[in-house]
Amino acid sequence: MPLPFLQVDAFTSQPFAGNPAAVVVLDRAADEPWMQQVAAEMNLAETAFLVPRANRESDGYDLRWFTPTIEVDLCGHATLASAHALWQRGDLPEQAVARFHTRSGLLTATRLGDWIELDFPATLVHAVDAPPELLDALGTSASYIGRSKFDYLVEIDSEAGVRALTPNYARLRTLAVRGVIVTSRATTKEWDFVSRFFAPGSGIDEDPVTGSAHCALTPYWSQKLGKTTFTARQMSPRGGTLKTELAGDRVKLRGQAVTVLRGEIV
């Protein structure tokens, strides 16, 4: 039987912006090689696969995320897209909390009007002496270099510098991390900080909007700016806006989502 899927643009209120993700809702768990093949065929930053538990409203769904080349442990935009898809399809009532069982533990999504709030674990960053090829590949200098369990985090001196980056993706691909977050304090008054995210080693040269990166960016900027709530902008060509909040060892990520495509896997 054909298997329906949705393609959702996450962290945007307009189609053809934000970060696209494919969402596939399965009746039962699928073979990992097949999911990887589907994700490669979709050729999006992530494809999300959902399997309902016994009681989908109270027990939730098992959720896995695949890039075109690998399975990842945490993905914000595809989780946002998954919650949006479940409400759009009528799998969950709009007032129900979406509960996802993942490699990173239980994640939840709650509908707040036109926005969706994700509850994710905070990701801590510690200062490191980065390999010389990191800054060479980015083509910039840095005021801070840190590393989380997933990524390097590089702070540079200006929003304009973040926007202007043209990395050497082949050199970034040699780094033994999921990706590289580059960030600065914002000069545009609507935002607190800006960022871009590069992950060629994970099959994505530049990710348009990266929810999981903001699990590190939020506590990082909280310590620097002395506040816990932020409006953040990821400055990829597609671009996206997030509202974030540090709540103890958790980060609340708020974004919007738009369905742009419905199809079938035959």
GROMACS .gro file of C-alpha atoms in nm:
model
  266
    1MET     CA    1   0.000   0.000   0.000
    2PRO     CA    2   0.125   0.354  -0.072
    3LEU     CA    3   0.259   0.522   0.240
    4PRO     CA    4   0.162   0.890   0.283
    5PHE     CA    5   0.409   1.155   0.392
    6LEU     CA    6   0.404   1.530   0.453
    7GLN     CA    7   0.677   1.782   0.381
    8VAL     CA    8   0.671   2.062   0.637
    9ASP     CA    9   0.866   2.388   0.651
   10ALA     CA   10   0.959   2.439   1.017
   11PHE     CA   11   1.050   2.755   1.209
   12THR     CA   12   0.865   2.974   0.961
   13SER     CA   13   0.512   3.106   0.904
   14GLN     CA   14   0.563   3.122   0.527
   15PRO     CA   15   0.611   2.836   0.280
   16PHE     CA   16   0.949   2.795   0.112
   17ALA     CA   17   1.137   2.935   0.410
   18GLY     CA   18   1.259   2.782   0.737
   19ASN     CA   19   1.381   2.424   0.736
   20PRO     CA   20   1.198   2.153   0.538
   21ALA     CA   21   1.146   1.807   0.684
   22ALA     CA   22   0.959   1.504   0.557
   23VAL     CA   23   0.736   1.326   0.808
   24VAL     CA   24   0.637   0.961   0.764
   25VAL     CA   25   0.389   0.804   1.008
   26LEU     CA   26   0.422   0.423   1.016
   27ASP     CA   27   0.196   0.154   1.159
   28ARG     CA   28   0.495  -0.036   1.295
   29ALA     CA   29   0.871  -0.001   1.314
   30ALA     CA   30   1.051  -0.016   0.981
   31ASP     CA   31   1.391  -0.155   0.889
   32GLU     CA   32   1.671   0.095   0.940
   33PRO     CA   33   1.822   0.050   0.588
   34TRP     CA   34   1.482   0.126   0.433
   35MET     CA   35   1.442   0.443   0.642
   36GLN     CA   36   1.791   0.555   0.539
   37GLN     CA   37   1.702   0.493   0.173
   38VAL     CA   38   1.383   0.695   0.206
   39ALA     CA   39   1.574   0.981   0.371
   40ALA     CA   40   1.831   0.975   0.090
   41GLU     CA   41   1.550   0.987  -0.164
   42MET     CA   42   1.381   1.280   0.013
   43ASN     CA   43   1.723   1.454   0.022
   44LEU     CA   44   1.616   1.695   0.297
   45ALA     CA   45   1.808   1.788   0.610
   46GLU     CA   46   1.596   1.534   0.799
   47THR     CA   47   1.322   1.282   0.741
   48ALA     CA   48   1.126   1.188   1.054
   49PHE     CA   49   0.972   0.845   1.108
   50LEU     CA   50   0.696   0.808   1.367
   51VAL     CA   51   0.550   0.488   1.514
   52PRO     CA   52   0.252   0.522   1.750
   53ARG     CA   53   0.264   0.349   2.087
   54ALA     CA   54  -0.036   0.162   2.229
   55ASN     CA   55  -0.221   0.480   2.328
   56ARG     CA   56  -0.093   0.759   2.106
   57GLU     CA   57  -0.246   1.038   2.318
   58SER     CA   58  -0.099   0.925   2.651
   59ASP     CA   59   0.200   0.713   2.540
   60GLY     CA   60   0.296   0.910   2.230
   61TYR     CA   61   0.518   0.803   1.944
   62ASP     CA   62   0.860   0.656   1.883
   63LEU     CA   63   1.052   0.907   1.670
   64ARG     CA   64   1.371   0.868   1.467
   65TRP     CA   65   1.546   1.120   1.243
   66PHE     CA   66   1.762   1.054   0.935
   67THR     CA   67   1.967   1.289   0.719
   68PRO     CA   68   2.038   1.173   0.362
   69THR     CA   69   2.343   0.987   0.497
   70ILE     CA   70   2.309   0.910   0.871
   71GLU     CA   71   2.070   0.875   1.165
   72VAL     CA   72   2.101   1.159   1.419
   73ASP     CA   73   2.041   1.168   1.794
   74LEU     CA   74   1.852   1.497   1.814
   75CYS     CA   75   1.668   1.716   1.564
   76GLY     CA   76   1.454   2.016   1.650
   77HIS     CA   77   1.300   2.116   1.319
   78ALA     CA   78   1.190   1.762   1.228
   79THR     CA   79   1.034   1.724   1.574
   80LEU     CA   80   0.846   2.050   1.523
   81ALA     CA   81   0.740   1.925   1.179
   82SER     CA   82   0.630   1.591   1.327
   83ALA     CA   83   0.403   1.754   1.584
   84HIS     CA   84   0.258   1.983   1.319
   85ALA     CA   85   0.194   1.683   1.091
   86LEU     CA   86   0.017   1.482   1.364
   87TRP     CA   87  -0.221   1.770   1.434
   88GLN     CA   88  -0.270   1.838   1.062
   89ARG     CA   89  -0.351   1.474   0.987
   90GLY     CA   90  -0.588   1.444   1.280
   91ASP     CA   91  -0.376   1.177   1.452
   92LEU     CA   92  -0.382   1.390   1.767
   93PRO     CA   93  -0.639   1.646   1.886
   94GLU     CA   94  -0.507   2.001   1.859
   95GLN     CA   95  -0.512   2.043   2.237
   96ALA     CA   96  -0.316   1.721   2.297
   97VAL     CA   97   0.054   1.731   2.387
   98ALA     CA   98   0.265   1.540   2.134
   99ARG     CA   99   0.503   1.303   2.316
  100PHE     CA  100   0.806   1.162   2.136
  101HIS     CA  101   1.034   0.883   2.260
  102THR     CA  102   1.377   0.933   2.103
  103ARG     CA  103   1.748   0.861   2.138
  104SER     CA  104   1.763   1.184   2.342
  105GLY     CA  105   1.485   1.083   2.578
  106LEU     CA  106   1.126   1.204   2.598
  107LEU     CA  107   1.056   1.521   2.399
  108THR     CA  108   0.723   1.701   2.398
  109ALA     CA  109   0.548   1.952   2.173
  110THR     CA  110   0.259   2.174   2.278
  111ARG     CA  111   0.044   2.389   2.054
  112LEU     CA  112   0.029   2.757   2.159
  113GLY     CA  113  -0.195   2.929   1.905
  114ASP     CA  114   0.004   2.959   1.582
  115TRP     CA  115   0.323   2.853   1.759
  116ILE     CA  116   0.454   2.515   1.873
  117GLU     CA  117   0.667   2.483   2.186
  118LEU     CA  118   0.922   2.203   2.207
  119ASP     CA  119   1.070   2.088   2.540
  120PHE     CA  120   1.428   1.972   2.480
  121PRO     CA  121   1.732   1.897   2.699
  122ALA     CA  122   1.984   2.179   2.728
  123THR     CA  123   2.323   2.105   2.572
  124LEU     CA  124   2.625   2.241   2.757
  125VAL     CA  125   2.931   2.380   2.580
  126HIS     CA  126   3.284   2.395   2.723
  127ALA     CA  127   3.578   2.594   2.589
  128VAL     CA  128   3.830   2.400   2.380
  129ASP     CA  129   4.142   2.451   2.175
  130ALA     CA  130   3.998   2.379   1.835
  131PRO     CA  131   4.197   2.224   1.551
  132PRO     CA  132   4.353   2.484   1.316
  133GLU     CA  133   4.145   2.355   1.024
  134LEU     CA  134   3.823   2.470   1.194
  135LEU     CA  135   3.883   2.844   1.161
  136ASP     CA  136   4.068   2.794   0.832
  137ALA     CA  137   3.763   2.618   0.692
  138LEU     CA  138   3.528   2.888   0.820
  139GLY     CA  139   3.751   3.168   0.694
  140THR     CA  140   3.711   3.377   1.009
  141SER     CA  141   3.859   3.455   1.347
  142ALA     CA  142   3.679   3.376   1.673
  143SER     CA  143   3.629   3.533   2.014
  144TYR     CA  144   3.530   3.194   2.161
  145ILE     CA  145   3.544   2.831   2.056
  146GLY     CA  146   3.357   2.563   2.250
  147ARG     CA  147   3.238   2.212   2.200
  148SER     CA  148   2.924   2.029   2.303
  149LYS     CA  149   2.865   1.655   2.279
  150PHE     CA  150   2.743   1.718   1.924
  151ASP     CA  151   2.908   2.025   1.771
  152TYR     CA  152   3.168   2.299   1.780
  153LEU     CA  153   3.031   2.641   1.878
  154VAL     CA  154   3.222   2.941   1.741
  155GLU     CA  155   3.142   3.297   1.843
  156ILE     CA  156   3.258   3.571   1.605
  157ASP     CA  157   3.244   3.946   1.634
  158SER     CA  158   2.941   4.054   1.430
  159GLU     CA  159   2.605   3.966   1.279
  160ALA     CA  160   2.739   4.084   0.943
  161GLY     CA  161   3.027   3.841   0.977
  162VAL     CA  162   2.790   3.551   1.040
  163ARG     CA  163   2.587   3.645   0.734
  164ALA     CA  164   2.896   3.675   0.512
  165LEU     CA  165   3.054   3.334   0.591
  166THR     CA  166   3.145   3.118   0.292
  167PRO     CA  167   3.295   2.803   0.448
  168ASN     CA  168   3.510   2.544   0.282
  169TYR     CA  169   3.274   2.248   0.320
  170ALA     CA  170   3.528   1.989   0.212
  171ARG     CA  171   3.757   2.093   0.500
  172LEU     CA  172   3.469   2.109   0.751
  173ARG     CA  173   3.378   1.756   0.649
  174THR     CA  174   3.703   1.627   0.799
  175LEU     CA  175   3.609   1.739   1.153
  176ALA     CA  176   3.492   1.461   1.386
  177VAL     CA  177   3.172   1.636   1.500
  178ARG     CA  178   2.808   1.646   1.389
  179GLY     CA  179   2.842   2.010   1.284
  180VAL     CA  180   2.967   2.363   1.351
  181ILE     CA  181   2.755   2.642   1.499
  182VAL     CA  182   2.872   2.997   1.425
  183THR     CA  183   2.706   3.272   1.627
  184SER     CA  184   2.724   3.637   1.728
  185ARG     CA  185   2.525   3.885   1.928
  186ALA     CA  186   2.262   4.046   1.704
  187THR     CA  187   2.273   4.405   1.589
  188THR     CA  188   1.924   4.383   1.437
  189LYS     CA  189   1.698   4.501   1.719
  190GLU     CA  190   1.435   4.226   1.676
  191TRP     CA  191   1.684   3.951   1.766
  192ASP     CA  192   1.912   3.874   2.060
  193PHE     CA  193   2.161   3.653   1.876
  194VAL     CA  194   2.211   3.508   1.530
  195SER     CA  195   2.369   3.187   1.404
  196ARG     CA  196   2.439   2.956   1.114
  197PHE     CA  197   2.495   2.580   1.124
  198PHE     CA  198   2.720   2.377   0.896
  199ALA     CA  199   2.720   1.995   0.898
  200PRO     CA  200   2.880   1.859   0.580
  201GLY     CA  201   3.006   1.555   0.771
  202SER     CA  202   2.642   1.466   0.842
  203GLY     CA  203   2.538   1.509   0.480
  204ILE     CA  204   2.416   1.872   0.511
  205ASP     CA  205   2.646   2.154   0.399
  206GLU     CA  206   2.431   2.420   0.566
  207ASP     CA  207   2.120   2.343   0.769
  208PRO     CA  208   1.858   2.617   0.718
  209VAL     CA  209   1.726   2.631   1.078
  210THR     CA  210   1.858   2.403   1.353
  211GLY     CA  211   1.647   2.363   1.665
  212SER     CA  212   1.895   2.133   1.838
  213ALA     CA  213   2.176   2.388   1.793
  214HIS     CA  214   1.969   2.630   1.998
  215CYS     CA  215   1.977   2.383   2.287
  216ALA     CA  216   2.343   2.487   2.311
  217LEU     CA  217   2.305   2.848   2.199
  218THR     CA  218   2.037   2.930   2.457
  219PRO     CA  219   2.240   2.841   2.770
  220TYR     CA  220   2.551   2.990   2.611
  221TRP     CA  221   2.389   3.329   2.547
  222SER     CA  222   2.201   3.312   2.878
  223GLN     CA  223   2.532   3.310   3.062
  224LYS     CA  224   2.673   3.592   2.846
  225LEU     CA  225   2.368   3.820   2.841
  226GLY     CA  226   2.226   3.748   3.186
  227LYS     CA  227   1.875   3.659   3.069
  228THR     CA  228   1.676   3.344   2.996
  229THR     CA  229   1.441   3.430   2.708
  230PHE     CA  230   1.552   3.512   2.355
  231THR     CA  231   1.444   3.574   2.000
  232ALA     CA  232   1.700   3.411   1.772
  233ARG     CA  233   1.754   3.422   1.399
  234GLN     CA  234   1.933   3.158   1.193
  235MET     CA  235   2.081   3.341   0.896
  236SER     CA  236   2.087   3.074   0.627
  237PRO     CA  237   1.960   3.172   0.280
  238ARG     CA  238   1.614   3.035   0.373
  239GLY     CA  239   1.631   3.173   0.727
  240GLY     CA  240   1.415   3.112   1.031
  241THR     CA  241   1.314   3.264   1.364
  242LEU     CA  242   1.294   3.090   1.701
  243LYS     CA  243   1.186   3.200   2.045
  244THR     CA  244   1.385   3.019   2.312
  245GLU     CA  245   1.386   2.997   2.690
  246LEU     CA  246   1.630   2.838   2.932
  247ALA     CA  247   1.435   2.652   3.204
  248GLY     CA  248   1.684   2.479   3.432
  249ASP     CA  249   1.836   2.190   3.240
  250ARG     CA  250   1.576   2.220   2.963
  251VAL     CA  251   1.535   2.454   2.668
  252LYS     CA  252   1.195   2.560   2.535
  253LEU     CA  253   1.201   2.615   2.160
  254ARG     CA  254   0.908   2.791   1.994
  255GLY     CA  255   0.849   2.800   1.621
  256GLN     CA  256   0.586   2.792   1.354
  257ALA     CA  257   0.535   2.542   1.072
  258VAL     CA  258   0.367   2.519   0.733
  259THR     CA  259   0.273   2.210   0.529
  260VAL     CA  260   0.399   2.252   0.170
  261LEU     CA  261   0.360   1.905   0.020
  262ARG     CA  262   0.158   1.587   0.064
  263GLY     CA  263   0.266   1.271  -0.119
  264GLU     CA  264   0.295   0.894  -0.114
  265ILE     CA  265   0.585   0.653  -0.099
  266VAL     CA  266   0.488   0.374  -0.336
   0.00000   0.00000   0.00000
